[in-house]
Short mmCIF file of C-alpha atoms in Angstrom, two decimals:
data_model
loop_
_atom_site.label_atom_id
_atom_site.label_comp_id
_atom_site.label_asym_id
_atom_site.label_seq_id
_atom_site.Cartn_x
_atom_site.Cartn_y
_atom_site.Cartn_z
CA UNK A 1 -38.02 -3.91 1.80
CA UNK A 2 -38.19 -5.36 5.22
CA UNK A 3 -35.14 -4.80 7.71
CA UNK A 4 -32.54 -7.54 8.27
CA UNK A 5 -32.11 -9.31 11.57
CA UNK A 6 -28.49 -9.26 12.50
CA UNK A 7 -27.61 -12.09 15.24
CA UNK A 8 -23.57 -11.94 15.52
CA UNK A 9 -21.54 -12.77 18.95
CA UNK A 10 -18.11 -12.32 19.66
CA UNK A 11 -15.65 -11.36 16.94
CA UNK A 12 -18.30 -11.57 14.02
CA UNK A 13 -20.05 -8.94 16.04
CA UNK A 14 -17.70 -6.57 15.36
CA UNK A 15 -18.29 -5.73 12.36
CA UNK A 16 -21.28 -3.92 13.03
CA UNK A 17 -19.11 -1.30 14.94
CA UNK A 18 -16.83 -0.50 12.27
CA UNK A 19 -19.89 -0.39 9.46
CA UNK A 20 -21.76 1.88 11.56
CA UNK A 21 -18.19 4.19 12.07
CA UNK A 22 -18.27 3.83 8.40
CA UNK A 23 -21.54 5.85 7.79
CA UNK A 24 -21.52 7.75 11.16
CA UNK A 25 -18.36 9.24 8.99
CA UNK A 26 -20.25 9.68 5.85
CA UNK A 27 -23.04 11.15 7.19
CA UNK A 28 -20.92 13.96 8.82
CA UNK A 29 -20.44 17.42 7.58
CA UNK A 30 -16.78 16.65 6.47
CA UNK A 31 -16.59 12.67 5.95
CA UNK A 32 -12.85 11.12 5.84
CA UNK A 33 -13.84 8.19 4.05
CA UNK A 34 -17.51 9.12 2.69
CA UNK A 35 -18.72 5.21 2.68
CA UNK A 36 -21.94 6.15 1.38
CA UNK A 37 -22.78 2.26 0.87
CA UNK A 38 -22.17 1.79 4.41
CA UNK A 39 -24.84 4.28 5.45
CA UNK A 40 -27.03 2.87 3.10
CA UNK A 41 -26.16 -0.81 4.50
CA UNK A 42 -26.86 0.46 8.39
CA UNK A 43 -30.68 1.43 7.24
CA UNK A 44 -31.11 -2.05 6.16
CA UNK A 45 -30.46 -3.52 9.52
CA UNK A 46 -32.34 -4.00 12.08
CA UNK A 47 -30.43 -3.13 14.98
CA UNK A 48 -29.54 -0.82 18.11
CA UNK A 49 -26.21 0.42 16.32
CA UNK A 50 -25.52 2.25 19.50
CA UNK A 51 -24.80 -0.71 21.14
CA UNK A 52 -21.85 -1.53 19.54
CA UNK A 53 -20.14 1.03 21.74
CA UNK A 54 -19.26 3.54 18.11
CA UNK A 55 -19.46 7.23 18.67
CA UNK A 56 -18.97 10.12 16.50
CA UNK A 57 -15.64 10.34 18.09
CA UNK A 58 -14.76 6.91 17.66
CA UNK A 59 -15.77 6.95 14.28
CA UNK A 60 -13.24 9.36 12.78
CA UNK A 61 -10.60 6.42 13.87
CA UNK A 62 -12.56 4.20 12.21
CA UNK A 63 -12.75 5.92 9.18
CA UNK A 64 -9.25 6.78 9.03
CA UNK A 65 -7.96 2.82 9.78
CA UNK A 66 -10.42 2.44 6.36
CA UNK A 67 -8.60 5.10 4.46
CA UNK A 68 -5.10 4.30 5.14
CA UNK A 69 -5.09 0.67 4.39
CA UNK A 70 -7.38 1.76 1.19
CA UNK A 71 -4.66 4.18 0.03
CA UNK A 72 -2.04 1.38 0.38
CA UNK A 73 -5.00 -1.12 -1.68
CA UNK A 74 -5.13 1.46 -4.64
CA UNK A 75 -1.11 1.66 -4.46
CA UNK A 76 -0.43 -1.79 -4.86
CA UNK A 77 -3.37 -2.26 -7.46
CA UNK A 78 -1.81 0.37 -9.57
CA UNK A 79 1.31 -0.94 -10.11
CA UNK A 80 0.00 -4.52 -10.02
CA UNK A 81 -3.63 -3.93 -12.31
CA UNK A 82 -4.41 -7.68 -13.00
CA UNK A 83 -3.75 -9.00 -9.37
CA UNK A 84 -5.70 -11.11 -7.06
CA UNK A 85 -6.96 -9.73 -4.00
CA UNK A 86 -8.02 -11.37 -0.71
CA UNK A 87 -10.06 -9.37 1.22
CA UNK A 88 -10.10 -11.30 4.71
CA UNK A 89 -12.60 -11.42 7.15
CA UNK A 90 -14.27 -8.81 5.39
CA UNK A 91 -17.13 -8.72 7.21
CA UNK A 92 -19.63 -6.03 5.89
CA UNK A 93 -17.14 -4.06 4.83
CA UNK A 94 -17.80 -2.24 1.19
CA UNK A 95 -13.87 -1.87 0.24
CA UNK A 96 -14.39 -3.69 -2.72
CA UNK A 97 -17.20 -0.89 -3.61
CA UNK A 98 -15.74 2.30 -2.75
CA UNK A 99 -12.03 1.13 -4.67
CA UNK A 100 -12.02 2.47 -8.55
CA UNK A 101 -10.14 -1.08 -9.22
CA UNK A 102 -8.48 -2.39 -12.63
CA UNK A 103 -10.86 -4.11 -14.46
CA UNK A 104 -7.72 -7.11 -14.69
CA UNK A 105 -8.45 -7.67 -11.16
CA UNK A 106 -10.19 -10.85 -9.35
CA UNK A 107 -11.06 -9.86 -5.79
CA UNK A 108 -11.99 -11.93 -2.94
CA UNK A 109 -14.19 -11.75 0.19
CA UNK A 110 -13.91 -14.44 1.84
CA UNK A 111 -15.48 -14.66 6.23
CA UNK A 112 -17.76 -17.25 7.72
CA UNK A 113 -20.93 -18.45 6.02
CA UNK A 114 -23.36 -16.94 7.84
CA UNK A 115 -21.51 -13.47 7.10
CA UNK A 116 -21.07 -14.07 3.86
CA UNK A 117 -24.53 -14.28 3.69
CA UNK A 118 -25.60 -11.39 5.49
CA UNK A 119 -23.33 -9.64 2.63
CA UNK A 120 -25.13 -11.19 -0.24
CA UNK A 121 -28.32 -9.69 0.69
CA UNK A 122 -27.21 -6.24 1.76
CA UNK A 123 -24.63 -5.39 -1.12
CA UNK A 124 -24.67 -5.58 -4.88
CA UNK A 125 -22.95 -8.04 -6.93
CA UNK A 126 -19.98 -6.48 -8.35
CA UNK A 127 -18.03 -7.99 -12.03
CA UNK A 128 -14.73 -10.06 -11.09
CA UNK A 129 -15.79 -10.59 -7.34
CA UNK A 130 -16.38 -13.39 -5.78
CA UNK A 131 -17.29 -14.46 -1.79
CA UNK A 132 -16.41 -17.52 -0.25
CA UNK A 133 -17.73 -18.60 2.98
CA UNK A 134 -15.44 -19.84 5.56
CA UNK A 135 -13.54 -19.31 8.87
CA UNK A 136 -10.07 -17.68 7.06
CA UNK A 137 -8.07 -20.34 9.28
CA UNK A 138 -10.05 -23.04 7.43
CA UNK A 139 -7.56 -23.29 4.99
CA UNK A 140 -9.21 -25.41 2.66
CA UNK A 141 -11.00 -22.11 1.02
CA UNK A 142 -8.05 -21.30 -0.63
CA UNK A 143 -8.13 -23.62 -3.15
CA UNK A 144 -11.43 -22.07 -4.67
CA UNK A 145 -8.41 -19.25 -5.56
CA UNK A 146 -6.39 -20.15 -8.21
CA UNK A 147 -2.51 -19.56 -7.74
CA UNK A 148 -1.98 -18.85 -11.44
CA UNK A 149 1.35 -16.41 -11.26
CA UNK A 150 -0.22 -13.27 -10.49
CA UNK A 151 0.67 -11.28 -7.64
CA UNK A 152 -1.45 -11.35 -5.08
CA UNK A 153 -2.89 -8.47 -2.54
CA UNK A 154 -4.03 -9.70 1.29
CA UNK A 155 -6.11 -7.17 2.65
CA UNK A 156 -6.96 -8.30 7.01
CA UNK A 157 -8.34 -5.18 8.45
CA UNK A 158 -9.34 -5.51 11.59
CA UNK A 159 -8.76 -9.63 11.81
CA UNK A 160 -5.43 -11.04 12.55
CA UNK A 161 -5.69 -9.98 16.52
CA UNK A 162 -8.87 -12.17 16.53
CA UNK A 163 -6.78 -15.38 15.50
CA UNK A 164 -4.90 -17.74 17.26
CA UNK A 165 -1.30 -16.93 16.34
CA UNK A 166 -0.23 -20.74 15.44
CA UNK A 167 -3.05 -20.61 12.73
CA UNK A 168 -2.57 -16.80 12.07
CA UNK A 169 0.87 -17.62 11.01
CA UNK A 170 0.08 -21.09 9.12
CA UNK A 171 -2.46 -18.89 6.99
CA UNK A 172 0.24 -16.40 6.09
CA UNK A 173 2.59 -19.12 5.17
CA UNK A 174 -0.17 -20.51 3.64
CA UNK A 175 -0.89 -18.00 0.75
CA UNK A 176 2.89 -17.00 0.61
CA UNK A 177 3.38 -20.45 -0.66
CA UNK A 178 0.05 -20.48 -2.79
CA UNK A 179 1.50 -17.48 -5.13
CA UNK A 180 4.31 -15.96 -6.50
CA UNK A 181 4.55 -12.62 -4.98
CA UNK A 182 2.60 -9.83 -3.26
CA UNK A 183 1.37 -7.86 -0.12
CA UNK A 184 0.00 -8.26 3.07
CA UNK A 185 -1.61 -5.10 4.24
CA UNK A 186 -3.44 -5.10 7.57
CA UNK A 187 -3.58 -3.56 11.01
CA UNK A 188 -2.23 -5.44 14.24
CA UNK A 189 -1.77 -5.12 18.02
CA UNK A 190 1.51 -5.88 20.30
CA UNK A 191 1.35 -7.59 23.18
CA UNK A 192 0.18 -4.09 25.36
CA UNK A 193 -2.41 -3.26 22.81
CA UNK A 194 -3.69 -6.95 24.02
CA UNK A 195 -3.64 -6.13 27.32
CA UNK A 196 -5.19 -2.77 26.44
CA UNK A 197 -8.61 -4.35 24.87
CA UNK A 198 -10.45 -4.26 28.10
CA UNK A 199 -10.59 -0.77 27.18
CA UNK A 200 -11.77 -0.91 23.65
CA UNK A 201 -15.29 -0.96 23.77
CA UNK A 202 -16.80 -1.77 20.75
CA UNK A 203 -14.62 -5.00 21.83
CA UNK A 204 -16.13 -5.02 24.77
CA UNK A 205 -19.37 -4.52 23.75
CA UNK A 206 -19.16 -7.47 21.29
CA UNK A 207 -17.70 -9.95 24.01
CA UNK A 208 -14.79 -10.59 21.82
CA UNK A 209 -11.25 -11.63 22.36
CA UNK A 210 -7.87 -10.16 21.01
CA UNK A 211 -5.07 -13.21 21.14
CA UNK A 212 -2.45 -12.82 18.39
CA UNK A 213 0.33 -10.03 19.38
CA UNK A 214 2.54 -9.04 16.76
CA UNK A 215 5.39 -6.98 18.21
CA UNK A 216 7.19 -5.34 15.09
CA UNK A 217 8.15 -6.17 11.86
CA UNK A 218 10.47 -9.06 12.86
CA UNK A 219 7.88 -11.08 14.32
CA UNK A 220 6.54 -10.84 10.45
CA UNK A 221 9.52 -11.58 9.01
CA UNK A 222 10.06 -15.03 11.00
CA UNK A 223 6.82 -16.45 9.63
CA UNK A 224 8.44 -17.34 6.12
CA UNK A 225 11.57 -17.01 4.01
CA UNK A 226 10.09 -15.70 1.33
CA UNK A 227 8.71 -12.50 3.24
CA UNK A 228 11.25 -9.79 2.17
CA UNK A 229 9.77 -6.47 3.82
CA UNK A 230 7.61 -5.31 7.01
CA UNK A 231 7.38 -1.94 7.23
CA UNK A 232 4.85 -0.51 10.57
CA UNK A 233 3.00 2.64 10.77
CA UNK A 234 2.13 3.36 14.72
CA UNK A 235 -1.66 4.11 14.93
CA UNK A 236 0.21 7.13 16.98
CA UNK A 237 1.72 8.54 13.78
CA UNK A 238 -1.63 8.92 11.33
CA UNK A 239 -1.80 12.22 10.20
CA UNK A 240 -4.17 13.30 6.98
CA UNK A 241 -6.73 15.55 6.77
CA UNK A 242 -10.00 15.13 9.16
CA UNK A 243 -7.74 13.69 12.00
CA UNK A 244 -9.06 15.23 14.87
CA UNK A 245 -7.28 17.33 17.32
CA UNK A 246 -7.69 15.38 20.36
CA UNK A 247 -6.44 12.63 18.83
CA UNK A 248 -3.11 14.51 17.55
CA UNK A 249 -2.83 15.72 21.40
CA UNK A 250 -3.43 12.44 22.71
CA UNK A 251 -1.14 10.63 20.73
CA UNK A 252 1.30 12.86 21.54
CA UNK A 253 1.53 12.10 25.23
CA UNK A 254 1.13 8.38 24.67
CA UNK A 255 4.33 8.15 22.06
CA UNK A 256 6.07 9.47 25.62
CA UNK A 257 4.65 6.02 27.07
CA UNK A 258 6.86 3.14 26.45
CA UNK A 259 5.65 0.17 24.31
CA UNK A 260 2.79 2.53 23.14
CA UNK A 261 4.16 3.32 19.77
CA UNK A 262 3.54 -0.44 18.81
CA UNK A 263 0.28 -0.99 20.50
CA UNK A 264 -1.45 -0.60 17.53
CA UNK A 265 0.15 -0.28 14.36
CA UNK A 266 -0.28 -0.93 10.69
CA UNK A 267 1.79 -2.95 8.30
CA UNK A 268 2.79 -3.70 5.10
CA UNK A 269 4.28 -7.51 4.30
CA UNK A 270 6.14 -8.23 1.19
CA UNK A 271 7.05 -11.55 -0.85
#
């Protein structure tokens, strides 16, 4: 099977780096995540992977960003078996793989077309999944996704910083109106982490560009009436097994900093 030619700028680009974190981590001695597809996805492509500016370092952050917001996934899924999920700008990203979901529920990946199908050829077709190509600010998408009364589970990993806020925010309201309840679970910067991206250099490397700062959970909470809970975890307070110690020491002596602790954080946003 010949290799696939990957042409991405820019935000789309990204997701190379964190699918090649993804199986830099499963291909270590003592994975965190153990994205098997993902490895199997990177020999696929044709591509310099060490471009994209993803070490063996960088990948354990990866991997654990992948992990969290997957542990939060299976929670909600549990108590909520026939939901719909939304899995935006999902990029190549194998989440709806690697989760042992409900068999009740409809899942979602919905990025831009020519993503979608890069996707299509590198991953198998999974029962109750479907992918929609689109920008996720082209709002028109969501009416492929029928607000029926179910609860309803946003996954944005790695995505709402790349959005203008105005349209970040219209999208939230957007599906909060669409269906009756749910969870937004997804990882965002303030407005330091912003100003911190010339730094990130799979970021860098991709020419992309951070805009929408979300400071806490208020800045949630204004979006809609019906959004009832925010709660943040500061990237500074991960702990698990496989977190390395650098990063323990490290983020100990930037929680002294001040602002740091909501530089990058994740959340969890309830209707």
């Amino acid at each position: 099977m010949a290799a696939e030619k990957v042409h991405l700028t820019e935000e789309k680009a990204t997701l190379l780096a964190t699918l090649y974190g993804r199986a830099l981590d499963a291909r270590s001695p003592h994975p965190i995540l153990g994205d098997t597809l993902a490895a199997q996805v990177v020999e696929r492509i044709d591509h310099d992977f060490a471009r994209t500016g993803i070490t063996r370092r960088s990948a354990a952050s990866v991997a654990f960003r992948a992990r969290l917001i997957d542990g939060w996934a299976t929670e909600f899924l549990t108590a909520h078996p026939d939901a719909v999920v939304l899995h935006l700008g999902c990029g190549l990203d194998t989440r709806a793989h690697r989760l042992d979901r409900p068999p009740g529920t409809d899942w979602y990946d919905v990025d831009y077309p020519e993503v979608v199908d890069l996707r299509r050829r590198l991953l198998p077709e999974l029962p109750g999944h479907t992918t929609i190509g689109s920008s996720v600010t082209d709002l028109a998408w969501l009416d492929q996704v029928p607000g029926d009364g179910r609860q309803v589970l946003v996954v944005a990993e790695g995505l709402f910083y790349y959005l203008d806020a105005a349209r970040g925010r219209e999208l939230v309201r957007r599906i909060v109106d669409r269906f009756a309840g749910g969870e937004f679970v997804f990882d965002a910067m303030s407005g330091l982490g912003l100003r911190l991206q010339v730094f990130n250099k799979p970021v860098r490397e991709a020419h992309a560009k951070m805009h929408w700062a979300i400071g806490g959970p208020q800045d949630l909470l204004s979006i809609h009436p019906k959004l009832r809970s925010a709660t943040m975890l500061s990237a500074l307070d991960l702990t698990g097994p496989g977190l390395p110690t650098g990063y323990r020491v490290a983020a100990r002596l930037m929680k002294a900093v001040p602002g740091m602790a909501k530089a990058a954080a994740f959340y969890r946003l309830g209707f």
